[in-house]
Coordinates of C-alpha atoms and ligand atoms in Angstrom, one line a residue:
X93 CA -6.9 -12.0 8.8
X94 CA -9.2 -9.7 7.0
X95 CA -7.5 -6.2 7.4
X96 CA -6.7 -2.6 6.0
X97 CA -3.5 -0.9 6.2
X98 CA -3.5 2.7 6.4
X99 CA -0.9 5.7 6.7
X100 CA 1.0 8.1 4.8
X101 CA 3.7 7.4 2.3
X102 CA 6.8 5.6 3.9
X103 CA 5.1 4.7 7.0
X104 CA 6.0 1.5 6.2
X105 CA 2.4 -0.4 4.9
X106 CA 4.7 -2.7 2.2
X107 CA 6.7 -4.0 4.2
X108 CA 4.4 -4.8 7.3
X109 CA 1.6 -5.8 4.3
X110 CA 4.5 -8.4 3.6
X111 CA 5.7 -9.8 6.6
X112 CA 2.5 -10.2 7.6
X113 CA 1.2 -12.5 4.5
X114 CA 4.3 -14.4 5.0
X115 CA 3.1 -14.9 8.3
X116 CA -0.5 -16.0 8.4
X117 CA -1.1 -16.8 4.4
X118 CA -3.2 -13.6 3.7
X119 CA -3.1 -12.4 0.6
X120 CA -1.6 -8.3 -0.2
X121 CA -3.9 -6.9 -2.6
X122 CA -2.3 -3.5 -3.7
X123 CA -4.4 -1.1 -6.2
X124 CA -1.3 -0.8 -8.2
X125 CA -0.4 -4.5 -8.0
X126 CA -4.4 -5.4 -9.0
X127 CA -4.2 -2.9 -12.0
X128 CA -0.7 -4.1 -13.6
X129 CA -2.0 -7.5 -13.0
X130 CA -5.9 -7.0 -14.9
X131 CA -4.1 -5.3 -17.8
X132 CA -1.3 -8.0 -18.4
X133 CA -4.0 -10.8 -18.0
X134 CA -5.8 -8.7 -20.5
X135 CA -8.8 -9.1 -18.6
X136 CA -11.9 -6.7 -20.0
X137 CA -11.8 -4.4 -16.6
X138 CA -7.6 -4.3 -17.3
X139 CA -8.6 -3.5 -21.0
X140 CA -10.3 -0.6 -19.5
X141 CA -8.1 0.2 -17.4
X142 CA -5.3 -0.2 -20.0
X143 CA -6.8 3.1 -22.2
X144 CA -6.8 5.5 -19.6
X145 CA -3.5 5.2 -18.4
X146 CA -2.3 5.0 -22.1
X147 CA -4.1 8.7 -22.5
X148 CA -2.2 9.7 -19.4
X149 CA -5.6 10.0 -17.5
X150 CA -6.3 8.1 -14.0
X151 CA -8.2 5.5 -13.9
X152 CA -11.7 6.2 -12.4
X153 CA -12.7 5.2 -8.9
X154 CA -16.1 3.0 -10.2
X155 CA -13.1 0.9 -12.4
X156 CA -11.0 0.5 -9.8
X157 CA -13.7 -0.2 -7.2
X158 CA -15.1 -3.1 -10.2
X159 CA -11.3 -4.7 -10.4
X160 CA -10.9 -4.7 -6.5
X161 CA -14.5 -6.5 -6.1
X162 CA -13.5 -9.2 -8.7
X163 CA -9.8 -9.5 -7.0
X164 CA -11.9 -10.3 -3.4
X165 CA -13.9 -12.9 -4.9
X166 CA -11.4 -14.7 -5.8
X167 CA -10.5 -18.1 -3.9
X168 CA -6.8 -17.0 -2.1
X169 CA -8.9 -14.2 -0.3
X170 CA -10.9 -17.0 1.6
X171 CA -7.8 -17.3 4.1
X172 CA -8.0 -13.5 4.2
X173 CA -6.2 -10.6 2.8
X174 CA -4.6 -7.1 3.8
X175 CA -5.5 -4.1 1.6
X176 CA -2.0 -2.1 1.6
X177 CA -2.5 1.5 0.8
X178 CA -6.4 1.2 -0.5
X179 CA -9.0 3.0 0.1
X180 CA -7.3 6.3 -0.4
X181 CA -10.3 8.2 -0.4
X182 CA -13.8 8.6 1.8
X183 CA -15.7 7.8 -1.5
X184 CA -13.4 4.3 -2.0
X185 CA -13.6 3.5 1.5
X186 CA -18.0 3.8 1.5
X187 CA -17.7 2.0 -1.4
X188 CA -16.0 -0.6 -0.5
X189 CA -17.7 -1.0 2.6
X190 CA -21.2 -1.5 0.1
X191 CA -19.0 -4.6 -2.0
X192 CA -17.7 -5.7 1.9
X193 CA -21.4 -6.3 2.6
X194 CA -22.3 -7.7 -0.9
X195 CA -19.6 -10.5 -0.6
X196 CA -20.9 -11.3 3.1
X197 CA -17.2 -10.3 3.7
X198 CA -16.4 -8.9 7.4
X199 CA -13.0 -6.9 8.4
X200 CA -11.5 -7.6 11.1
X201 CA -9.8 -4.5 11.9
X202 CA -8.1 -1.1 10.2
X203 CA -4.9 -0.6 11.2
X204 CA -3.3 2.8 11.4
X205 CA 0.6 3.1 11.2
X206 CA 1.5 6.0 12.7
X207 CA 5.5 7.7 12.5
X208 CA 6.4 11.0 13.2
X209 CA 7.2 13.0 9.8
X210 CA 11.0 13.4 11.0
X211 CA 11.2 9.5 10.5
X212 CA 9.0 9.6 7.7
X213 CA 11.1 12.0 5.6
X214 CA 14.2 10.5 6.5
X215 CA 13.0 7.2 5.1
X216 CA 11.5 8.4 2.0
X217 CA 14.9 10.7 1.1
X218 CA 17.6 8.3 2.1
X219 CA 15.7 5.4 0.0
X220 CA 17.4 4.7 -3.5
X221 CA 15.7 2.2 -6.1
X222 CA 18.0 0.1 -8.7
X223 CA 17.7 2.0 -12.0
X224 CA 17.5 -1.7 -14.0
X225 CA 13.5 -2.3 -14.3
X226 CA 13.5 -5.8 -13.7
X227 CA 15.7 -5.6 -10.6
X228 CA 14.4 -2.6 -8.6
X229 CA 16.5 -3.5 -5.6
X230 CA 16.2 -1.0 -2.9
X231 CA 19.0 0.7 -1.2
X232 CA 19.3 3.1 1.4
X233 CA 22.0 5.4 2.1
X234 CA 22.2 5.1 5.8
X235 CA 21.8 1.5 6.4
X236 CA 21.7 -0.5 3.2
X237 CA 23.6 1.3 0.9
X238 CA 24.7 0.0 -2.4
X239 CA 28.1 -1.3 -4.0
X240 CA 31.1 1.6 -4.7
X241 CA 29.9 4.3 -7.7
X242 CA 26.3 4.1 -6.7
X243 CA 25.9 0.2 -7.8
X244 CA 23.2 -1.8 -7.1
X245 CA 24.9 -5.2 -5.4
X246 CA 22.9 -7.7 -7.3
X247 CA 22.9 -6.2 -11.1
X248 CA 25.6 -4.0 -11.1
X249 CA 23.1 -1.2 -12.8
X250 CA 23.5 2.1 -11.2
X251 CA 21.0 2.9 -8.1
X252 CA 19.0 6.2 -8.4
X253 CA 16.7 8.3 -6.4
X254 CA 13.4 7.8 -7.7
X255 CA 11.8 11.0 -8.9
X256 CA 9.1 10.5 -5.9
X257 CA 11.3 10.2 -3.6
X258 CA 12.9 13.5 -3.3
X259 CA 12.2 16.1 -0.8
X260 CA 9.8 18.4 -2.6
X261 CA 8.1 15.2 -4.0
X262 CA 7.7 13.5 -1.0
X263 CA 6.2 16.8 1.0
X264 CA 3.4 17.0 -2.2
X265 CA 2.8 13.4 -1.5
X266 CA 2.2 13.4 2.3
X267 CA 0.2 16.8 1.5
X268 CA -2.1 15.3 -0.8
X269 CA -2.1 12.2 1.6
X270 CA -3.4 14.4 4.5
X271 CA -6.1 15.9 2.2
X272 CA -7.4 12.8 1.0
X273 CA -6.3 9.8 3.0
X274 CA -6.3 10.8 6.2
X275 CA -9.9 11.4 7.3
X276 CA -10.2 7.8 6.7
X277 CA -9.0 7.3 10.0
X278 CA -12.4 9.4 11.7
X279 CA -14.3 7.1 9.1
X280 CA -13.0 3.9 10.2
X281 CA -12.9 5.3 13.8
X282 CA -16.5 5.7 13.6
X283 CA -17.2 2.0 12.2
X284 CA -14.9 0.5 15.6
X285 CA -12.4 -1.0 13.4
X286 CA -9.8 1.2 13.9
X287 CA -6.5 0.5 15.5
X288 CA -3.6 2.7 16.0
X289 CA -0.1 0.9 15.6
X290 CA 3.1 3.1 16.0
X291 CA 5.6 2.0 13.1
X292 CA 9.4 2.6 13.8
X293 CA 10.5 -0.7 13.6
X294 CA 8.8 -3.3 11.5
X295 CA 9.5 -6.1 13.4
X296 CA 8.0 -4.1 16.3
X297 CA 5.5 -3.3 14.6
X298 CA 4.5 -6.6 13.4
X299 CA 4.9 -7.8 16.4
X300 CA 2.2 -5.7 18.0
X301 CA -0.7 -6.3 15.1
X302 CA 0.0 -10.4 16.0
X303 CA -1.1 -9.5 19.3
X304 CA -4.7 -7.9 18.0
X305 CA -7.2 -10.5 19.2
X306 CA -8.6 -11.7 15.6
Ligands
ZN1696 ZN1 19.8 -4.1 -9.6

């Protein structure tokens, strides 16, 4: 399975990237995941990388588009892979297309989560993250919420709302996400890849992109 996921912040693209790749093998390639992985390898692209998030700067698109091309050429992409949350921008996404082509690489679909905001917001602000950095559990207040004093059931460190996570955060990121992110969809649209997949329950959810002929 050769796939992208797209949709806005807490529509749920982890955790379908996830069940998926347990399901079928495919590898998750996240940009984030890619990045922390190039720079603690120490690779020359992570080196890169490495100063401009040490100057507090992002890292530039033609970087990023260099460290994702080497991650697809790797061997565990053979059996496929699901980009989770990347291309965020129309300039990624032609870009990758370009590197698609190079590798002889063809996708087999885009898939669009779609929930209404209501469910979206209410995700995002009941979610809390264990504070302890190697443990990072997730909570959530409604239907997984942690131990008595706010603490997180397998460390015992307290759980905390993560500074993305709260309401004025989490409107900037879904604003931002509609500027940027969203006319993906009319771009993908236009390239008969796209597929739209309501996301309210993930094992729904899943269930439906199984069903995609592939
Ligand atoms: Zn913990």
């Amino acid at each position: 399975m050769r796939i992208i996921l797209l949709g806005s912040p807490g529509v749920g693209k982890g955790t379908i990237a996830k069940l998926l790749s347990q399901n079928n093998g495919s590898v998750q390639i996240s940009t984030g995941d890619i990045l922390r992985s190039a720079i603690k390898e120490g690779t020359e692209l992570g080196n890169k990388a490495k100063k401009y998030m040490d100057e507090g700067g992002l890292v530039p698109d033609s970087l990023i588009m260099d460290i994702m091309e080497k991650r697809l050429r790797e061997p565990d992409c053979r059996k496929g892979f699901i980009l989770d949350g990347f291309p965020r921008t129309i300039s990624q996404a032609s870009q990758l297309k370009a590197i698609l082509e190079k590798l002889g690489i063809t996708l087999d679909y885009v898939i669009n989560l779609e929930a209404p905001l209501n469910v979206i917001l209410e995700r995002l602000t009941t979610r809390r993250t264990c504070s302890n950095q190697t443990c990072q559990e997730i909570y959530n207040i409604r239907n997984n919420p942690p131990a008595e004093g706010n603490k997180c059931r397998k460390c015992g460190h307290m759980v905390v709302q993560r500074d993305d996570e709260t309401q004025e955060a989490i409107t900037e990121r879904i604003r931002v996400y509609n500027e940027k992110t969203a006319p993906l969809v009319g771009f993908y649209q236009k390239e008969k890849l796209l597929r739209n997949v309501e996301s309210l329950k993930a094992d729904e959810t899943f269930a439906e992109i199984k069903t995609l002929k592939i």
